mmCIF file of C-alpha atoms in Angstrom:
data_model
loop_
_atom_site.group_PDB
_atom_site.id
_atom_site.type_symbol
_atom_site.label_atom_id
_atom_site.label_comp_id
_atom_site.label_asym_id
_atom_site.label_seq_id
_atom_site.Cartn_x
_atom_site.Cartn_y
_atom_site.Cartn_z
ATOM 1 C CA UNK P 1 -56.395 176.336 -46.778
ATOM 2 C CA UNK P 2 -52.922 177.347 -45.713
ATOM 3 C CA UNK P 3 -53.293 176.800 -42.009
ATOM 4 C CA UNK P 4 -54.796 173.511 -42.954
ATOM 5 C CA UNK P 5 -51.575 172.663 -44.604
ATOM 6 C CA UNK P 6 -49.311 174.168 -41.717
ATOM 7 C CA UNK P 7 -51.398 173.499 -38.964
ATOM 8 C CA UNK P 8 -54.128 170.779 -38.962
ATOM 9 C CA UNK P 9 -55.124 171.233 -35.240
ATOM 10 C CA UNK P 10 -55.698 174.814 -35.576
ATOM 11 C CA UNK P 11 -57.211 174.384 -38.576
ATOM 12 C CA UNK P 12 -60.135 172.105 -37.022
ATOM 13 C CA UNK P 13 -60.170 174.375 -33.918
ATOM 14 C CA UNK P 14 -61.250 177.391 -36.306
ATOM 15 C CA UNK P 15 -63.552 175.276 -38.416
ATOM 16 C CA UNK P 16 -65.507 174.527 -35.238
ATOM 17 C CA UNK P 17 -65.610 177.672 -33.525
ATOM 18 C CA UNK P 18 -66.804 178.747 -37.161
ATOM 19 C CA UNK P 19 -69.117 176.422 -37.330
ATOM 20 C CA UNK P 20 -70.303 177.206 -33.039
ATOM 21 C CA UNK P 21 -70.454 180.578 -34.044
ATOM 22 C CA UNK P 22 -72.320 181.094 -37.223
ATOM 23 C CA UNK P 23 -74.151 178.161 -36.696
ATOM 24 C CA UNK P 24 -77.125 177.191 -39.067
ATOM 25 C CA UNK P 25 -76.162 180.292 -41.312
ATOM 26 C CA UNK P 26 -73.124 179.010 -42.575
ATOM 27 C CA UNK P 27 -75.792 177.109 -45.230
ATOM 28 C CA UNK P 28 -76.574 180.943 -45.967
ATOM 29 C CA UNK P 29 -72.536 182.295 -46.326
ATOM 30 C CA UNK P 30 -71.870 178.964 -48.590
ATOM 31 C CA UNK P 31 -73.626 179.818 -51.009
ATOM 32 C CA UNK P 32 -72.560 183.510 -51.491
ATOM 33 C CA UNK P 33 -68.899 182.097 -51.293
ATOM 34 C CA UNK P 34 -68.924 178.832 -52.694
ATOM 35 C CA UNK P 35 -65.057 178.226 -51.885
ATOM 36 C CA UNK P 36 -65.946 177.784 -47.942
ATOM 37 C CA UNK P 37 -67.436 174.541 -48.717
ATOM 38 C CA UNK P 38 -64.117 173.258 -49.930
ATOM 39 C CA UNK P 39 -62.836 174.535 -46.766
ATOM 40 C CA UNK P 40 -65.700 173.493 -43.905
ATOM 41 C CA UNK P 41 -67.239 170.807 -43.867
ATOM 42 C CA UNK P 42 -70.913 170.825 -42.487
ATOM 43 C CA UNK P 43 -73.484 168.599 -41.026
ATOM 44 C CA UNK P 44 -76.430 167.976 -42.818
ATOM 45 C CA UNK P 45 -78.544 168.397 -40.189
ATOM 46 C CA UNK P 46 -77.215 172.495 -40.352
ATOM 47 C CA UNK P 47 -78.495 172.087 -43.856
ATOM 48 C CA UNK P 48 -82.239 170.622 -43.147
ATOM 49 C CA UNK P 49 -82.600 173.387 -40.323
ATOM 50 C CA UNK P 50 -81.329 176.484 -42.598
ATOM 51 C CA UNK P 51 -83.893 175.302 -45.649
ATOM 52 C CA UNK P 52 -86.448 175.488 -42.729
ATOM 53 C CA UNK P 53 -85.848 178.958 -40.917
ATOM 54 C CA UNK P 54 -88.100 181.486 -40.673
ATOM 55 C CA UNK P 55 -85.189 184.115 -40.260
ATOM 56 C CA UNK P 56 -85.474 186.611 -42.560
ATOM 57 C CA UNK P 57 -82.790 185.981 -45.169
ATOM 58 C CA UNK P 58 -80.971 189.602 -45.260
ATOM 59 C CA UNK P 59 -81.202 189.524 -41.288
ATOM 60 C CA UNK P 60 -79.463 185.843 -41.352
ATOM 61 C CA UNK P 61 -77.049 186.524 -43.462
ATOM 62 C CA UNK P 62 -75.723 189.964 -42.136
ATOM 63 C CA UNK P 63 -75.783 187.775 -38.796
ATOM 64 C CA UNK P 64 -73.654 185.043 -40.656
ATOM 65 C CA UNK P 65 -70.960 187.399 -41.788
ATOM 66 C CA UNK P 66 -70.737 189.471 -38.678
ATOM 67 C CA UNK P 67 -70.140 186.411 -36.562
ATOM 68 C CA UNK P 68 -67.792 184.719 -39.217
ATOM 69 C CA UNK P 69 -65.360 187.874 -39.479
ATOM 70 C CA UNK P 70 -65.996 187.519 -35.471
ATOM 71 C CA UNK P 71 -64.215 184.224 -35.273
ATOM 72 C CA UNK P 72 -61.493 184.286 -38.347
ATOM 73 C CA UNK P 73 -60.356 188.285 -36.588
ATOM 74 C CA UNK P 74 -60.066 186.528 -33.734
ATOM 75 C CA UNK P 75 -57.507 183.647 -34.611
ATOM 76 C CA UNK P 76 -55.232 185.887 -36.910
ATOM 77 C CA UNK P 77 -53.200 188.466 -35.533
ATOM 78 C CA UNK P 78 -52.925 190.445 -38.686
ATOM 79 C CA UNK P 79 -56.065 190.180 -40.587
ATOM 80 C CA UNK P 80 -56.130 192.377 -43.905
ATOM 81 C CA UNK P 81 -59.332 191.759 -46.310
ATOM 82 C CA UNK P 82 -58.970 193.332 -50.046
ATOM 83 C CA UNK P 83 -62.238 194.152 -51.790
ATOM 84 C CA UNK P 84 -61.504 194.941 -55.581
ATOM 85 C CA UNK P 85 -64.298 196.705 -58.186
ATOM 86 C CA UNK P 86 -66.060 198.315 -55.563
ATOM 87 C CA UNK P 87 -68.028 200.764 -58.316
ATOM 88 C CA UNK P 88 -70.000 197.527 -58.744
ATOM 89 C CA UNK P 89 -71.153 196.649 -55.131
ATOM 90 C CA UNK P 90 -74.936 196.867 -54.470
ATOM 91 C CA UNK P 91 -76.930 198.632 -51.396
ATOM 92 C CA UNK P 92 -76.549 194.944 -49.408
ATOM 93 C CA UNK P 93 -72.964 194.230 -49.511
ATOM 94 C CA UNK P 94 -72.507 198.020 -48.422
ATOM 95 C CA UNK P 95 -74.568 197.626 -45.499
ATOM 96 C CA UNK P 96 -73.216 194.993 -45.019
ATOM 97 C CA UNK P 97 -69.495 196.331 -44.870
ATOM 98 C CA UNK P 98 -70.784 199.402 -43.000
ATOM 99 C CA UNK P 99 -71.431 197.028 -40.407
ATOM 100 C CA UNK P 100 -68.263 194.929 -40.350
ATOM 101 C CA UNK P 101 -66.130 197.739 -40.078
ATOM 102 C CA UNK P 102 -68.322 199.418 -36.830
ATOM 103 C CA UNK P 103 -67.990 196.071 -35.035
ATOM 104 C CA UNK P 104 -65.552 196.115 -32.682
ATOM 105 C CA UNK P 105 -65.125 193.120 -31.601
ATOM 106 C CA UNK P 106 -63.534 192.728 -35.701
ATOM 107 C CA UNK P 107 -59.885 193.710 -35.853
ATOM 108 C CA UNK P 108 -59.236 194.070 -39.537
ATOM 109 C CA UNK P 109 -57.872 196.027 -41.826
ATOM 110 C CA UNK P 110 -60.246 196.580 -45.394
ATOM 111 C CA UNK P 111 -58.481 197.764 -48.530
ATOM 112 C CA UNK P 112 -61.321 198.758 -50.908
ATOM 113 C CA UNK P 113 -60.434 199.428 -54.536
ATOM 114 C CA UNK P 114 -62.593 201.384 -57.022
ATOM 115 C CA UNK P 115 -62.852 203.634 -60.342
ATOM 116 C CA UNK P 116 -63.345 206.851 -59.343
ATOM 117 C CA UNK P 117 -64.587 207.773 -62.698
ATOM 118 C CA UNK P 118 -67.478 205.780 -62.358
ATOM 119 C CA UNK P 119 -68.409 206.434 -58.919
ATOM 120 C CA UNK P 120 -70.557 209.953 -58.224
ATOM 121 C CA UNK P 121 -71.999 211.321 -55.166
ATOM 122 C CA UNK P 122 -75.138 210.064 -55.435
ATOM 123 C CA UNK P 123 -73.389 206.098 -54.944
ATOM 124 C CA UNK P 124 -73.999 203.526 -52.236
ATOM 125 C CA UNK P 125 -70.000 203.410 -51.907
ATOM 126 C CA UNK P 126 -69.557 207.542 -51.772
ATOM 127 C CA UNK P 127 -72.229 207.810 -49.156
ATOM 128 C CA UNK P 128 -70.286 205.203 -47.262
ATOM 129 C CA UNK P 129 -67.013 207.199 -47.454
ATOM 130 C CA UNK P 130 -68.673 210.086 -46.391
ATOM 131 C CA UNK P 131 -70.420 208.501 -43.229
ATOM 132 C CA UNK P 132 -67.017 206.440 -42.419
ATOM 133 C CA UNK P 133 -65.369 209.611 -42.331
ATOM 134 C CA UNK P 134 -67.708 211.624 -39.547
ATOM 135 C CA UNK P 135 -67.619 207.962 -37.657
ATOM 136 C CA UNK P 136 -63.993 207.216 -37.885
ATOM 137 C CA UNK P 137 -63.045 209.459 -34.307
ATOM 138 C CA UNK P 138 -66.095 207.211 -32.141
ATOM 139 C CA UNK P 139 -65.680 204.093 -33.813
ATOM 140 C CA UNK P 140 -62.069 203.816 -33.177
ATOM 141 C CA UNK P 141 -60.883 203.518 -36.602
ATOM 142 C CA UNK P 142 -58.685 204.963 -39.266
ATOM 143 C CA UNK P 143 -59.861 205.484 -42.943
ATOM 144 C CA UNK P 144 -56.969 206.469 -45.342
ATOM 145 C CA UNK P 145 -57.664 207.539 -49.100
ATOM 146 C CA UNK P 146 -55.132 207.458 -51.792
ATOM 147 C CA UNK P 147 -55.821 207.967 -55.689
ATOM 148 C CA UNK P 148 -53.792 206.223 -57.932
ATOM 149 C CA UNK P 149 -53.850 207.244 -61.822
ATOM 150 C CA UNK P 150 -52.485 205.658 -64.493
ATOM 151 C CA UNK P 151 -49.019 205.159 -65.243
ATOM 152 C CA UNK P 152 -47.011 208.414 -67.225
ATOM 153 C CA UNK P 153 -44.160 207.286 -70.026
ATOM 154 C CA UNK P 154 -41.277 207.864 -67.315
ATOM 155 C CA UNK P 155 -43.042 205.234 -65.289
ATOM 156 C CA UNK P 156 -43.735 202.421 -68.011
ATOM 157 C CA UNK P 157 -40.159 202.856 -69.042
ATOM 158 C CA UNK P 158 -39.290 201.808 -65.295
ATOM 159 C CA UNK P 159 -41.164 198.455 -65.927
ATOM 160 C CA UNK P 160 -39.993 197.941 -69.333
ATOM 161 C CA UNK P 161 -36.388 198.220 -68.062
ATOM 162 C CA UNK P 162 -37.147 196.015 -64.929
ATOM 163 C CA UNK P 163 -38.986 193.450 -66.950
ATOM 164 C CA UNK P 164 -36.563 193.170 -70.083
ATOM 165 C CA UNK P 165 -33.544 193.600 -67.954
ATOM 166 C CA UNK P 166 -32.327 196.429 -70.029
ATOM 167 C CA UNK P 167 -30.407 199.554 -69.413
ATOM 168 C CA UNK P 168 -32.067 202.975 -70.129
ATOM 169 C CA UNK P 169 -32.097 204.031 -73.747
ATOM 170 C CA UNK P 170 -33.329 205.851 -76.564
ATOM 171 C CA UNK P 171 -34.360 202.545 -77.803
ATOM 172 C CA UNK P 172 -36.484 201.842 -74.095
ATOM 173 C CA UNK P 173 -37.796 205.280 -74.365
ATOM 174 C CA UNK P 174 -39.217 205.144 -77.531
ATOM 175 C CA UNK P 175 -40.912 202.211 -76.454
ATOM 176 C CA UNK P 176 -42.536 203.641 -73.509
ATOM 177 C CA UNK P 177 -43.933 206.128 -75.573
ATOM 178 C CA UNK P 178 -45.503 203.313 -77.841
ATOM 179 C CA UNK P 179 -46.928 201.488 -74.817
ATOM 180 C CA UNK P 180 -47.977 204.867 -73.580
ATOM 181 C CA UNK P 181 -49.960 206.207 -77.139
ATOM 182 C CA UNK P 182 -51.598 202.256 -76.985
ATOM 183 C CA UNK P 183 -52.500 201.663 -73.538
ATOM 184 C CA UNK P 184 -53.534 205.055 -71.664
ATOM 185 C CA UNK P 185 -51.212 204.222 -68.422
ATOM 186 C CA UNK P 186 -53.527 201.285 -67.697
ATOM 187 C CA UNK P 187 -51.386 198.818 -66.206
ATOM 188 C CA UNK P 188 -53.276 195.622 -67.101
ATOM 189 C CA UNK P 189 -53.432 196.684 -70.893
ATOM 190 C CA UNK P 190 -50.025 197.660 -70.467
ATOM 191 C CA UNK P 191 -48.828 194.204 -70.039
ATOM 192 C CA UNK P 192 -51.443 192.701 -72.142
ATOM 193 C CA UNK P 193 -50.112 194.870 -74.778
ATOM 194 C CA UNK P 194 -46.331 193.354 -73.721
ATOM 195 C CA UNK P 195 -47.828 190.504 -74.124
ATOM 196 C CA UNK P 196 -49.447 191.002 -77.496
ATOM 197 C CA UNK P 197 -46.059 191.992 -79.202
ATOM 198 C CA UNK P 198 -44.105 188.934 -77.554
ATOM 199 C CA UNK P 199 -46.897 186.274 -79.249
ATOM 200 C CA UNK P 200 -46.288 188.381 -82.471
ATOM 201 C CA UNK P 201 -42.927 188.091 -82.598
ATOM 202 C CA UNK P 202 -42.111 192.393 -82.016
ATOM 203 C CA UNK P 203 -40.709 191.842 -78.963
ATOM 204 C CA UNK P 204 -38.190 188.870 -78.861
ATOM 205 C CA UNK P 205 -35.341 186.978 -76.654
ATOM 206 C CA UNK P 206 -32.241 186.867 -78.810
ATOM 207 C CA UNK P 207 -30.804 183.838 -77.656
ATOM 208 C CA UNK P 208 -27.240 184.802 -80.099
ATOM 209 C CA UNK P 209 -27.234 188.231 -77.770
ATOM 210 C CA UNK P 210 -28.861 187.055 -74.548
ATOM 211 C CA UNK P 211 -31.556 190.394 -74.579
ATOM 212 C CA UNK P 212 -34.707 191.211 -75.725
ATOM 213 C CA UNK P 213 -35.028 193.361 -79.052
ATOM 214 C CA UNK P 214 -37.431 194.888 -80.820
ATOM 215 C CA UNK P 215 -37.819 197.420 -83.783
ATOM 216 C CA UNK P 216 -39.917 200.566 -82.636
ATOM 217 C CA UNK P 217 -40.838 201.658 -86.888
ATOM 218 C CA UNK P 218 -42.221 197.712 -87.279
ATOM 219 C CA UNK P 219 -44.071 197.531 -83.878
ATOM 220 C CA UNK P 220 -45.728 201.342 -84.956
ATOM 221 C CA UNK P 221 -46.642 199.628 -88.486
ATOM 222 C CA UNK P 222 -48.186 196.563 -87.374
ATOM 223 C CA UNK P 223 -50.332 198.206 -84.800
ATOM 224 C CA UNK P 224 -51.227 201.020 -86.136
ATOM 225 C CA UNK P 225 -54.733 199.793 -86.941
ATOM 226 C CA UNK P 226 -55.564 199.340 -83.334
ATOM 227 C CA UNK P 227 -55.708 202.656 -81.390
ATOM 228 C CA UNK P 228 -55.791 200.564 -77.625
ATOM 229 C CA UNK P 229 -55.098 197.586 -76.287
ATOM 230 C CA UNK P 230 -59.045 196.933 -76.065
ATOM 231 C CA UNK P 231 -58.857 196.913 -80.121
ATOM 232 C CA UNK P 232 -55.751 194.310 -79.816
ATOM 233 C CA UNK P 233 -57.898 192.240 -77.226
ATOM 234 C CA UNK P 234 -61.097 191.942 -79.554
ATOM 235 C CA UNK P 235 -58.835 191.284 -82.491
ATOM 236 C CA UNK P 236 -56.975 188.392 -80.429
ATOM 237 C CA UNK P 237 -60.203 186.926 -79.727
ATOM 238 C CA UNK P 238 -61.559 187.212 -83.133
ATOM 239 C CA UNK P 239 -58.374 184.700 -84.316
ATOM 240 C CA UNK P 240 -60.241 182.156 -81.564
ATOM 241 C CA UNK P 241 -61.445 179.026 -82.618
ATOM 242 C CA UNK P 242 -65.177 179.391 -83.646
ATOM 243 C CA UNK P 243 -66.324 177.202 -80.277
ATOM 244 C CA UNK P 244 -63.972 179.403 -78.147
ATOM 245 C CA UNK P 245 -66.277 182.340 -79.223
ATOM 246 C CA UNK P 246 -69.197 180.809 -78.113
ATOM 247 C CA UNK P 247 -67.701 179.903 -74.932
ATOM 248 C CA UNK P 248 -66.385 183.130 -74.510
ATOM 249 C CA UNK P 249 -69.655 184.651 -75.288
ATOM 250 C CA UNK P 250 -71.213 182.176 -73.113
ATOM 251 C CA UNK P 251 -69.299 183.005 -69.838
ATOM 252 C CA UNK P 252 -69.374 186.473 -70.310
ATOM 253 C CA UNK P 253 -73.181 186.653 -69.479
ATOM 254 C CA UNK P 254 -72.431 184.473 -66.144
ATOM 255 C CA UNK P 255 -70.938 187.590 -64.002
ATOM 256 C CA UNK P 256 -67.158 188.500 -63.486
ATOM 257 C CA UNK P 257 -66.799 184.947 -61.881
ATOM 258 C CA UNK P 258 -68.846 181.492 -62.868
ATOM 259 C CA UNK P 259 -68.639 177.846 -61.845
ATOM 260 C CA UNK P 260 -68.017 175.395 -63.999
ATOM 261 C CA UNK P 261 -71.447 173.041 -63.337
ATOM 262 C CA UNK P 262 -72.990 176.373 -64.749
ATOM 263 C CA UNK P 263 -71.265 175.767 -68.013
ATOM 264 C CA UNK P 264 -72.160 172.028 -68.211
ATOM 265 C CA UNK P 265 -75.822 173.286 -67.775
ATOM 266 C CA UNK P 266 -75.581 176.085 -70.226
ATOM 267 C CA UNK P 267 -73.484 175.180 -73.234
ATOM 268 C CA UNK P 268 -75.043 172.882 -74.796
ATOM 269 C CA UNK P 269 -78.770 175.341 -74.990
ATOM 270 C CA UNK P 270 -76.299 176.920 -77.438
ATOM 271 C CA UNK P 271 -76.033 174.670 -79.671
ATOM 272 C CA UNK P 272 -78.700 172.544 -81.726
ATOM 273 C CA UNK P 273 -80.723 169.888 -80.184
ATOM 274 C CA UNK P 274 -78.691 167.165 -81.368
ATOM 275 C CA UNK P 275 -75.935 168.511 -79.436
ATOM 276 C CA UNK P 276 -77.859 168.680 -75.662
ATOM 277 C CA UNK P 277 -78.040 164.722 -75.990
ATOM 278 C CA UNK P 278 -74.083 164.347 -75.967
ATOM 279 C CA UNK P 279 -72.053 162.281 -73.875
ATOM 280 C CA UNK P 280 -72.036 164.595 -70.119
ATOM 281 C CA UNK P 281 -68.183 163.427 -69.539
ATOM 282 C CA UNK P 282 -67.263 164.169 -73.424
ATOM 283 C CA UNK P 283 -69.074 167.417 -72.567
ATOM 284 C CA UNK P 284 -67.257 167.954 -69.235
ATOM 285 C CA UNK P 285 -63.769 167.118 -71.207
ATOM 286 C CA UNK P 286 -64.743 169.509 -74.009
ATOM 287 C CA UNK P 287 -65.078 173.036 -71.149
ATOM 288 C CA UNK P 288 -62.018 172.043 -69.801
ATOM 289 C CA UNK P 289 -60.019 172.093 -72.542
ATOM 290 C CA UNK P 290 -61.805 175.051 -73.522
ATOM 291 C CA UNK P 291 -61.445 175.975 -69.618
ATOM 292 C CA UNK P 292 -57.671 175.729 -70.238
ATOM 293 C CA UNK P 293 -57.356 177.435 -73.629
ATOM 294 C CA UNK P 294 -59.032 180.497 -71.808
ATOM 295 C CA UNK P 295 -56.860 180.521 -69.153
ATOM 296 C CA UNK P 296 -53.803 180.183 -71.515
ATOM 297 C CA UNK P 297 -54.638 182.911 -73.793
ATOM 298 C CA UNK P 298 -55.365 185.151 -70.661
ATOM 299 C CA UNK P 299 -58.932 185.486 -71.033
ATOM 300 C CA UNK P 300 -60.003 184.341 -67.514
ATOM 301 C CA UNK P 301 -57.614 182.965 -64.681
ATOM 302 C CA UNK P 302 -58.709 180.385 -61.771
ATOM 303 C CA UNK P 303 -60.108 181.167 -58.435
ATOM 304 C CA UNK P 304 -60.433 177.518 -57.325
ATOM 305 C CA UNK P 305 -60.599 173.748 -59.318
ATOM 306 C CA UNK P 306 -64.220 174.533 -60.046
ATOM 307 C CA UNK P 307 -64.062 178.802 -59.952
ATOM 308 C CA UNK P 308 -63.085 180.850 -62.651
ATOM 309 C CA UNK P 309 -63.070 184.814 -63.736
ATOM 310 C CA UNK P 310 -62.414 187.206 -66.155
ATOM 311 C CA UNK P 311 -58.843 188.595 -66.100
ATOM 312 C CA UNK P 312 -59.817 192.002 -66.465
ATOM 313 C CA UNK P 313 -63.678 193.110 -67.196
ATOM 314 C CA UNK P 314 -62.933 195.223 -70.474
ATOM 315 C CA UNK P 315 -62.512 191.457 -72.143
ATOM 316 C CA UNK P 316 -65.781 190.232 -70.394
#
């Protein structure tokens, strides 16, 4: 999308050799990522000959990818692909990687993130790590492995002080030590729990001083009853607007990511039959607004006009 914007005749050149490449199964690649039809447009004869393949589907698709990365390597100098929640991934997509990264002909760099904690040796993704690393010296390439834990109180003191512009103190300190006891070290609940005590008026901008204050005693009183940030989260949600639930509870069974047009299909089998006969653009203005509240209260974020996911998966 951004060379499309910068560069509009490299932007068709790529789309065609995409297209050249990859040929018929770029139907295939579409619809595991949805966003490259907002991005490539294709024929609909490519569509009539993919419904009509006798390819087998795993085969064509593997072929799909391999020749896609093929083409995009190719055309960008510095190519880095970042694959989060890699605990989840299935036997495909790790075959699947396997063989992206032993192609040579794709330059790339992969950054793979995962939770340790809930990956053993008997997992798809530790039996890749294991064969990457006797294939790294004849395949050509480097693999690199760095743990990251969570954050200790000297460190969430750093980002307090960086993020309320303050100077270190035993006020700042103290702090730390509350966002410590309430979050684990987690970063994301860290700043969800920031977050939290700014909406509830702990943590406030003193225009009269020009600084953020807070009082540690009232901040340890009024959240006492939650022992983590996952309490705070499911006691945020529980102030939600009954139809917000649903929604919530709704979208949560679509995956980490969902389309909107799956909403429209789904939400109204929630409600009572009176309520699947309603108006499709009064129901279309109703999930955006919910849509919108979602994405305000941090709940999910946006991934395209159409594309939306969780924030973090301990709220899905």
């Amino acid at each position: 999308l951004e060379l499309r914007l910068r560069n509009k005749d490299g932007y068709e050149a790529l789309c065609d050799a995409i297209l050249s490449a990859v040929g018929d199964e770029i139907v295939l690649l579409t619809k595991v990522v949805p966003v490259l039809k907002e991005v490539i447009d294709i024929p609909d004869d490519m569509n009539a000959v993919a419904e009509q393949g006798n390819k087998e589907a795993k085969e064509r698709l593997k072929y799909g990818f391999l020749q896609f990365f093929r083409v995009i390597s190719s055309h960008f100098d510095h190519l880095v692909i970042v694959l989060d929640d890699l605990q989840w991934t299935d036997a495909m997509s790790i075959e699947l990687l396997d063989g992206i990264i032993g192609d040579k002909d794709i330059r790339t760099m992969f950054i793979g993130i995962y939770r340790s904690n809930e990956v053993d040796e008997a997992h798809y993704l530790s039996k890749t790590i294991r064969d990457l690393h006797a294939a790294k010296e004849k395949g050509g390439f480097e693999v690199t492995e760095i743990s990251v834990g969570n954050l200790d109180v000297s460190v969430c003191e750093e980002i307090l002080i960086s993020l309320l512009s303050v100077d270190p103190s035993p006020a700042s300190s103290r702090l730390a030590e509350i966002c410590h006891k309430r979050t684990d070290g987690n970063v994301f609940h860290l700043l969800s729990y920031l977050t939290m005590l700014q909406e509830e008026n702990l943590l406030q901008f003193h225009l009269g001083m020009f600084k953020w204050t807070w009082n540690c005693d009232r901040i340890e009183e009024e959240t006492a009853a939650s022992s983590n940030v996952v309490d705070l989260i499911l006691a945020k949600i529980a102030k939600q607007p009954q139809e917000m639930k649903y929604f919530l509870q709704l979208v949560s069974c679509l995956g980490s990511s969902f389309e909107k047009d799956v909403v429209l299909c789904a939400l109204p089998q929630m409600r009572d039959s009176t309520a699947c006969e309603c108006d499709m653009n009064e129901l279309e203005d109703e999930v955006d607004e919910l849509i919108s509240l979602a994405i305000h209260e941090r709940f999910l974020e946006s991934q395209s006009d159409l594309r939306f996911c969780w924030v973090h998966d301990s709220i899905q």
